[in-house]
C-alpha positions as a Markdown table, in Angstrom:
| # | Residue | x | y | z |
|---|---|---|---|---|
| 1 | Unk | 0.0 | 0.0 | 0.0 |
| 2 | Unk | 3.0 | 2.2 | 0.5 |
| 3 | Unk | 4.3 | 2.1 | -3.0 |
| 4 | Unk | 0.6 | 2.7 | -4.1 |
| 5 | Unk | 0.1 | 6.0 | -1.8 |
| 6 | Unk | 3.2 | 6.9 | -2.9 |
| 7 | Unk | 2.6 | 6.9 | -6.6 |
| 8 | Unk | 0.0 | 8.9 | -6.1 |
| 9 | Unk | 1.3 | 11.3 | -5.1 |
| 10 | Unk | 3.4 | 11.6 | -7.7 |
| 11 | Unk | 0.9 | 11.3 | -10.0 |
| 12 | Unk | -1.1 | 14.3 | -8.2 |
| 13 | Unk | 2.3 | 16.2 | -9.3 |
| 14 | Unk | 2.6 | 15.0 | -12.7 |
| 15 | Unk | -0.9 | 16.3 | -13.1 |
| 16 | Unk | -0.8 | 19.6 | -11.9 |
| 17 | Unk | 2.7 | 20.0 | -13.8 |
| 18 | Unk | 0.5 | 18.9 | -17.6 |
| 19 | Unk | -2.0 | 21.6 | -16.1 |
| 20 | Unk | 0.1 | 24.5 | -16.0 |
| 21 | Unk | 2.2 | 23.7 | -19.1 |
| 22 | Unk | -1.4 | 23.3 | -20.7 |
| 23 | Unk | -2.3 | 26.4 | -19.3 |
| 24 | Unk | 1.1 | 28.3 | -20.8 |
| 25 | Unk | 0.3 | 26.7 | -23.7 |
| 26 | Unk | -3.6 | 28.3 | -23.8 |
| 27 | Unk | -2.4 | 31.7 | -22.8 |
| 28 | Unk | 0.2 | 31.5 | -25.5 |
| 29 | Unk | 3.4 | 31.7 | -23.5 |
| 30 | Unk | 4.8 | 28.9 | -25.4 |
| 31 | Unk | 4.0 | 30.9 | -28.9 |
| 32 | Unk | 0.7 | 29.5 | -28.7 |
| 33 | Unk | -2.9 | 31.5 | -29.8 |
| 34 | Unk | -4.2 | 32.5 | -26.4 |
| 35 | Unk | -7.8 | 30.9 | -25.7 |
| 36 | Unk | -9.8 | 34.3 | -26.5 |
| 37 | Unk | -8.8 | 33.8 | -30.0 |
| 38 | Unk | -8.6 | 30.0 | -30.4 |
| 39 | Unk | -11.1 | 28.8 | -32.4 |
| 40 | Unk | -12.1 | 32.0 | -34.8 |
| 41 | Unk | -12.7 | 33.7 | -31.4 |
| 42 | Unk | -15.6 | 31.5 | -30.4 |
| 43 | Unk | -14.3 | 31.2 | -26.5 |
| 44 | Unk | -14.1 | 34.9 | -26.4 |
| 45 | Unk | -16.2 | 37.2 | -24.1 |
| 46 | Unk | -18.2 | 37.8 | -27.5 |
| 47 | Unk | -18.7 | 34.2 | -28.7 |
| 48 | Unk | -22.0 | 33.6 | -27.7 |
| 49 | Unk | -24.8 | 35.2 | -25.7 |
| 50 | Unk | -23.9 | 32.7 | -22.8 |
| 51 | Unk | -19.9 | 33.8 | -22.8 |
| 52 | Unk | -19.0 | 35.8 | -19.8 |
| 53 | Unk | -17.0 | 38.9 | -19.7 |
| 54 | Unk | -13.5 | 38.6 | -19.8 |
| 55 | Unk | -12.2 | 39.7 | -16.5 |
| 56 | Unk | -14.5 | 36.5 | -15.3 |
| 57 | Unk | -11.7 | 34.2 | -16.4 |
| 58 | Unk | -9.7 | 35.9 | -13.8 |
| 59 | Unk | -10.7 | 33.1 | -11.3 |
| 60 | Unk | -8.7 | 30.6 | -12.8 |
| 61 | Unk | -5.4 | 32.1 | -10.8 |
| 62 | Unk | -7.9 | 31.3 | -7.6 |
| 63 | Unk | -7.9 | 27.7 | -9.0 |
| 64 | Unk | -4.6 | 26.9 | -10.2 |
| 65 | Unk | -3.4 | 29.0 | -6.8 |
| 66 | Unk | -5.8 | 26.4 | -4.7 |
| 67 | Unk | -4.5 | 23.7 | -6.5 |
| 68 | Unk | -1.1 | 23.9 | -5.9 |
| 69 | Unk | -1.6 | 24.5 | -2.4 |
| 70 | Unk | -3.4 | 21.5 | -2.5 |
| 71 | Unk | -0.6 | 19.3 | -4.4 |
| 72 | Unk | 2.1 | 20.6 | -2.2 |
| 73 | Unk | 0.2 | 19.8 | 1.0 |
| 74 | Unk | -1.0 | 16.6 | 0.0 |
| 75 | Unk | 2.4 | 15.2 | -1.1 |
| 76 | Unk | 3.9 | 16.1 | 2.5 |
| 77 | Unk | 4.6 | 12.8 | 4.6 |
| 78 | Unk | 1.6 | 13.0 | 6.7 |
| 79 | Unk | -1.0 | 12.9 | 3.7 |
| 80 | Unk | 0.5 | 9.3 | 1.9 |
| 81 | Unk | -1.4 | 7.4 | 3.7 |
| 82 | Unk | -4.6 | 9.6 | 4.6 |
| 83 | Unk | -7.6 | 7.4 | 3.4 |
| 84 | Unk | -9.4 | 10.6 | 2.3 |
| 85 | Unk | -6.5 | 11.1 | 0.0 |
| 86 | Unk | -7.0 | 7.6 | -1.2 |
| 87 | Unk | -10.2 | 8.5 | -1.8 |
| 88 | Unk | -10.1 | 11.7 | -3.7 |
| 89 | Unk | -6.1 | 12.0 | -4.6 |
| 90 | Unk | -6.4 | 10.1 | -7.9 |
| 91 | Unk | -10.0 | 11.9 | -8.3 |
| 92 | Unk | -8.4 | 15.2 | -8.4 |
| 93 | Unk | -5.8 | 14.6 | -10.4 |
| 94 | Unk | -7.9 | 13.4 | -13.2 |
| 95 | Unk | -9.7 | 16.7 | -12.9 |
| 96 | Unk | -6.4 | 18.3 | -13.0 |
| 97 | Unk | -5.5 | 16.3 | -16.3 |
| 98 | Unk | -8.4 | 17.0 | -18.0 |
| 99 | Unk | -8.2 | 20.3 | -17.0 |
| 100 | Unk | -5.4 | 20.4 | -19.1 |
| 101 | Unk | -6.3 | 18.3 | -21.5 |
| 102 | Unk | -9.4 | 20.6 | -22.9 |
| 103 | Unk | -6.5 | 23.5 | -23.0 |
| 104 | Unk | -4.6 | 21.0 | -25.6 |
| 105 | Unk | -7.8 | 20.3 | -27.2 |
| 106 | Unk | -8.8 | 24.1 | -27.9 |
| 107 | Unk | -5.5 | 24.9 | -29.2 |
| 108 | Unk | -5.0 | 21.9 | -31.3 |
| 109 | Unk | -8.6 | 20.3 | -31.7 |
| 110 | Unk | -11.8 | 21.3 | -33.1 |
| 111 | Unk | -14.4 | 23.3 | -31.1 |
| 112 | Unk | -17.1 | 20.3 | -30.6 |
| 113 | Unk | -13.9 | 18.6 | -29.1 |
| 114 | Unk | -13.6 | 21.0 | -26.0 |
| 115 | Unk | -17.3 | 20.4 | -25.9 |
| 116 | Unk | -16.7 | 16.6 | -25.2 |
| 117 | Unk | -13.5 | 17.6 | -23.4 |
| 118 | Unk | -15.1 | 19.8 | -21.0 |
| 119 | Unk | -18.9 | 17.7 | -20.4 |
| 120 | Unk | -16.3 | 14.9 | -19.2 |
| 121 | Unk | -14.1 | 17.2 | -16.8 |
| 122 | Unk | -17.8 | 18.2 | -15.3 |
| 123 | Unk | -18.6 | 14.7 | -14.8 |
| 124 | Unk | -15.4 | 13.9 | -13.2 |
| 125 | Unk | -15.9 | 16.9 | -10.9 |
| 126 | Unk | -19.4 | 16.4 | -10.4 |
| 127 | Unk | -17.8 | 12.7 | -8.6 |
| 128 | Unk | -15.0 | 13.6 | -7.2 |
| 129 | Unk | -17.2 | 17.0 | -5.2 |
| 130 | Unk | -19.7 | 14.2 | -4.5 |
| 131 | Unk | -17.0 | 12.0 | -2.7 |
| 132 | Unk | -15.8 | 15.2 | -0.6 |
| 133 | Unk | -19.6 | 15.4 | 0.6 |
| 134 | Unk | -19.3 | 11.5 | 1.6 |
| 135 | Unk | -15.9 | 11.6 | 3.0 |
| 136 | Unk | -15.8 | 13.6 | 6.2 |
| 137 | Unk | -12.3 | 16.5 | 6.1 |
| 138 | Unk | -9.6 | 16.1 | 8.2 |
| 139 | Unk | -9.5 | 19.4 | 9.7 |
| 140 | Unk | -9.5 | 22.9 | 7.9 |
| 141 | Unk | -6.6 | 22.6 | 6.0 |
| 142 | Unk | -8.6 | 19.3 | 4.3 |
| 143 | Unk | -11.7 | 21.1 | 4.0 |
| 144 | Unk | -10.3 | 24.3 | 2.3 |
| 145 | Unk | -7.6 | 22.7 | -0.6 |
| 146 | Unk | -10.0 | 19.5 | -1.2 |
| 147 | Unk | -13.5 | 20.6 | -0.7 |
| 148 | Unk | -13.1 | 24.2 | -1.0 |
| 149 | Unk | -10.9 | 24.1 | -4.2 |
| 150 | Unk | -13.2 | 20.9 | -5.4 |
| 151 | Unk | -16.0 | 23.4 | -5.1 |
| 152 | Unk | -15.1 | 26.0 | -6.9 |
| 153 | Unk | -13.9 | 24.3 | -9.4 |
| 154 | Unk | -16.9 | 22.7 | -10.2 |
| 155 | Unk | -18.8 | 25.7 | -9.7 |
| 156 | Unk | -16.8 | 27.4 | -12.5 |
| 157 | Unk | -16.9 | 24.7 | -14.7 |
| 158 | Unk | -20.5 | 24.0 | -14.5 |
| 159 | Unk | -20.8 | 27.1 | -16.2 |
| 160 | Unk | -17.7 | 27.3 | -18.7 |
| 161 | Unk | -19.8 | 24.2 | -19.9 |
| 162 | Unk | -22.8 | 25.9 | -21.1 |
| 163 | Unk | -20.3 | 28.9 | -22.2 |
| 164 | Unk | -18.4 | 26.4 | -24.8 |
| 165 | Unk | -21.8 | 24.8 | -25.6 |
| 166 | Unk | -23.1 | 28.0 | -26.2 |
| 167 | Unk | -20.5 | 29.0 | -28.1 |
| 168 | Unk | -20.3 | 25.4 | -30.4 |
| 169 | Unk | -23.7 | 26.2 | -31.1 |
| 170 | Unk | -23.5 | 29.8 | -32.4 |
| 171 | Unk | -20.4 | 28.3 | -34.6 |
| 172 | Unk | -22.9 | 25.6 | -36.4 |
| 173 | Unk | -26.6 | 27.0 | -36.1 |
| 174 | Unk | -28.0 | 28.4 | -38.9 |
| 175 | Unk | -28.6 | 32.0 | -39.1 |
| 176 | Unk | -32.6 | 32.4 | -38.5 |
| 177 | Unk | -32.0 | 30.4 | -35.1 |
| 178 | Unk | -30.4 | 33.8 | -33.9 |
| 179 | Unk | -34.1 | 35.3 | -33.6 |
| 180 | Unk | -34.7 | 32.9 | -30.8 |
| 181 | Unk | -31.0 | 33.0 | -29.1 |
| 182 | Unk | -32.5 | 35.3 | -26.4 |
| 183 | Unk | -35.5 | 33.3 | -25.6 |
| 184 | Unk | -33.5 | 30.4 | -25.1 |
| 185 | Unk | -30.5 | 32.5 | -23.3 |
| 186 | Unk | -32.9 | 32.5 | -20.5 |
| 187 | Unk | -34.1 | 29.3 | -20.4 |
| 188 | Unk | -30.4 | 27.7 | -20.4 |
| 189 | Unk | -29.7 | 30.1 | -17.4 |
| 190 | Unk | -33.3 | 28.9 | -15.3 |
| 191 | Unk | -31.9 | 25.3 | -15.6 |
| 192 | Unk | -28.0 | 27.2 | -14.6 |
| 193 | Unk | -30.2 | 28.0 | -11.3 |
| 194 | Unk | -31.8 | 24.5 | -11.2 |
| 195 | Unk | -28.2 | 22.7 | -11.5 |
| 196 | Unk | -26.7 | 25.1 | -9.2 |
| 197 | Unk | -29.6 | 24.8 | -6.2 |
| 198 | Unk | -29.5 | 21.1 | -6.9 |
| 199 | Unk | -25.3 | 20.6 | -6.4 |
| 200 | Unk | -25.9 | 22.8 | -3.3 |
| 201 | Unk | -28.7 | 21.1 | -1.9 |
| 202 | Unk | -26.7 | 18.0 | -2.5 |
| 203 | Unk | -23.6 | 19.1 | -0.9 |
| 204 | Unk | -25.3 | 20.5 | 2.0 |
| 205 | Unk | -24.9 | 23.9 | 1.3 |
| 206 | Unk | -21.0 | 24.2 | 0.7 |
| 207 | Unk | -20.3 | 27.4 | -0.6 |
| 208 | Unk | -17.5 | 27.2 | -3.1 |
| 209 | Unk | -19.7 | 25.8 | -6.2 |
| 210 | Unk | -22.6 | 28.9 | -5.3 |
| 211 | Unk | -19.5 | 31.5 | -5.1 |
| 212 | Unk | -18.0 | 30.1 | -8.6 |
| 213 | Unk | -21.3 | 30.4 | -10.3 |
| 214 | Unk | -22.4 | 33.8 | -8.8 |
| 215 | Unk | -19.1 | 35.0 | -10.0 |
| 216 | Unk | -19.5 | 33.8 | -13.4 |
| 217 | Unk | -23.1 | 34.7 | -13.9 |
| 218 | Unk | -22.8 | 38.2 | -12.7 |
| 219 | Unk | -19.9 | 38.7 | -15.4 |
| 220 | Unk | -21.8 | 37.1 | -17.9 |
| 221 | Unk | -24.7 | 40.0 | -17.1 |
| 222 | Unk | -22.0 | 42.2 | -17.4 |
| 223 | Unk | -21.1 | 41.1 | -21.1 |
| 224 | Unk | -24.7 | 40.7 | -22.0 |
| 225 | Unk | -25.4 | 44.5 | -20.3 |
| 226 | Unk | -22.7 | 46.3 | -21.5 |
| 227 | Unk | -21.1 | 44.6 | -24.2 |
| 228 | Unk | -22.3 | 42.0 | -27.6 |
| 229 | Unk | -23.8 | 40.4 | -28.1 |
| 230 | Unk | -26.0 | 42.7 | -26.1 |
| 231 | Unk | -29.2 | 41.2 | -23.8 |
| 232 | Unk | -31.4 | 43.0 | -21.2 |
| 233 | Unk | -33.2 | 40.1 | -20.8 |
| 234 | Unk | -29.9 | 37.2 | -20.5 |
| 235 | Unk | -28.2 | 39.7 | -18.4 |
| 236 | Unk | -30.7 | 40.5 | -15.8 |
| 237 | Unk | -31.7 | 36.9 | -15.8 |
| 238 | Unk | -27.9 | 36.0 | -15.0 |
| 239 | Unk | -27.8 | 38.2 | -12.2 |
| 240 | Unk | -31.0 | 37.2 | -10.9 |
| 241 | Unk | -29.5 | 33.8 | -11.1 |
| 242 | Unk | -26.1 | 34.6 | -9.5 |
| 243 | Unk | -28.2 | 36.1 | -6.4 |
| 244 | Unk | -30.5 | 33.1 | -6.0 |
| 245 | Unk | -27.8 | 30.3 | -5.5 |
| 246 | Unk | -25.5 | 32.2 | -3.8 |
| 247 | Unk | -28.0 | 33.6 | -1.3 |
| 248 | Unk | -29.7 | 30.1 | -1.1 |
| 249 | Unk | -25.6 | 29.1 | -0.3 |
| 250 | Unk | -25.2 | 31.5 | 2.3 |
| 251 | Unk | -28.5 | 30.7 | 4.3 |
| 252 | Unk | -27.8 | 26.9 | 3.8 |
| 253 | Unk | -24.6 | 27.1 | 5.7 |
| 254 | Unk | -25.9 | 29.9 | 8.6 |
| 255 | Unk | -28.7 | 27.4 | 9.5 |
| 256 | Unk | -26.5 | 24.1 | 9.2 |
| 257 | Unk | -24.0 | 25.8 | 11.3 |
| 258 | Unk | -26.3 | 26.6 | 13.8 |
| 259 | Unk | -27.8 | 23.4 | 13.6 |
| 260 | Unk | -24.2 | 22.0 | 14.5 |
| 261 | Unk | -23.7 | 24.5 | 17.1 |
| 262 | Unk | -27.2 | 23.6 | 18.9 |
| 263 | Unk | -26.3 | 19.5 | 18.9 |
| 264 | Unk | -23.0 | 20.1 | 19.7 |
| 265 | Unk | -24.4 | 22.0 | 23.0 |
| 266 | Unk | -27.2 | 19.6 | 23.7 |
């Protein structure tokens, strides 16, 4: 079991390491096109009535900072053989890879390839978020770099997801599908606010997925409300959205705090 916690780690390294040379690569450090204009500019703040403003993509330093905290502190001595680490370590670094992986994709691929790309790092976020829930944390350090960073990862992803499928869609549809692009704008972002209620409801109320999403909605209404393609009605539906989960986020974890406080007194 020792050579098998070991490797892990190491291959929670290795991970991270493709992630961040992936993510040179996409910002085009290496020479590289950066991602706004990968793809004819489909990824970019303008691609699609779903794509959020730039400065929105701004969170992923927040990410890539979390994990790295987390791949330092789980490689130290006292993690090898943490069976929460068992549990998640290989987990994460999938979502690390693939991560990465829909970087490679959009520089070197086709656009309905990041789509597959990215629908598979949800689902492998989705699980590995799911697992944190089942799997009680170690202490805060735990709770922060696994389930914090876990969290809002998902949460942003959850929402690049409907960006690129937006923006996939806008690159195929037909031109007279644009007079109903608003209509359905809004209805994509009511089932955002279904998907984002459900993952907090089922992760009793953790807050980094709510804070991911609120962040990316309420730049999203910022591109729909001030930039183009412009929307009125996408824009003040994204921030009504934004409000709702994180709000619903907030009073989830105030009353299951209390909650805790009142049995832990009784």
């Amino acid at each position: 079991m020792a050579a098998r916690d070991l490797t892990r780690q190491i291959v929670v390294i290795s991970a991270f390491c493709f992630m961040i040379i992936a993510a040179m690569v996409g910002t085009g450090l290496f020479g590289g096109t950066a991602v706004q204009d990968l793809q004819d500019g489909a990824l970019d703040q303008d691609g699609s009535y779903l794509a959020p403003a730039r400065p929105a993509f701004s969170i992923w330093s927040a990410i890539y900072l979390g994990l790295f905290a987390y791949t330092i502190w789980q490689a130290l001595p006292r993690q090898r053989g943490s069976e929460r680490q068992r549990a998640l370590g290989w987990l994460i670094a999938g979502t690390m890879a693939l991560n990465g992986l829909w970087l490679v994709t959009a520089q070197f691929g086709s656009l309905a390839l990041t789509v597959l790309a990215i629908i598979v790092l949800l689902a492998l976020l989705g699980v590995t978020f799911h697992r944190t829930v089942i799997e009680p944390a170690d202490g805060w350090a735990d709770r922060l770099l696994v389930d914090g960073v876990t969290g809002l990862h998902l949460g942003w992803v959850t929402l690049a997801t409907v960006a690129n499928i937006a923006a996939w869609l806008t690159s195929i549809a037909p031109p007279e599908w644009g007079d109903a692009a608003e209509l359905w704008g809004v209805v994509v972002l009511i089932v955002v606010a279904v998907i984002g209620l459900g993952i907090e409801a089922a992760s009793r109320w953790r807050l980094g997925p709510a804070l991911a999403l609120a962040w990316g909605l309420t730049w999203l209404a910022v591109g729909r409300l001030t930039g183009e393609p412009s929307s009125a009605a996408i824009g003040w539906t994204a921030l009504v959205v934004a409000v709702l989960i994180l709000g619903a986020a907030v009073v989830g974890t105030v009353l299951r705090e209390a909650t805790a406080v009142r049995n832990a007194e009784a």
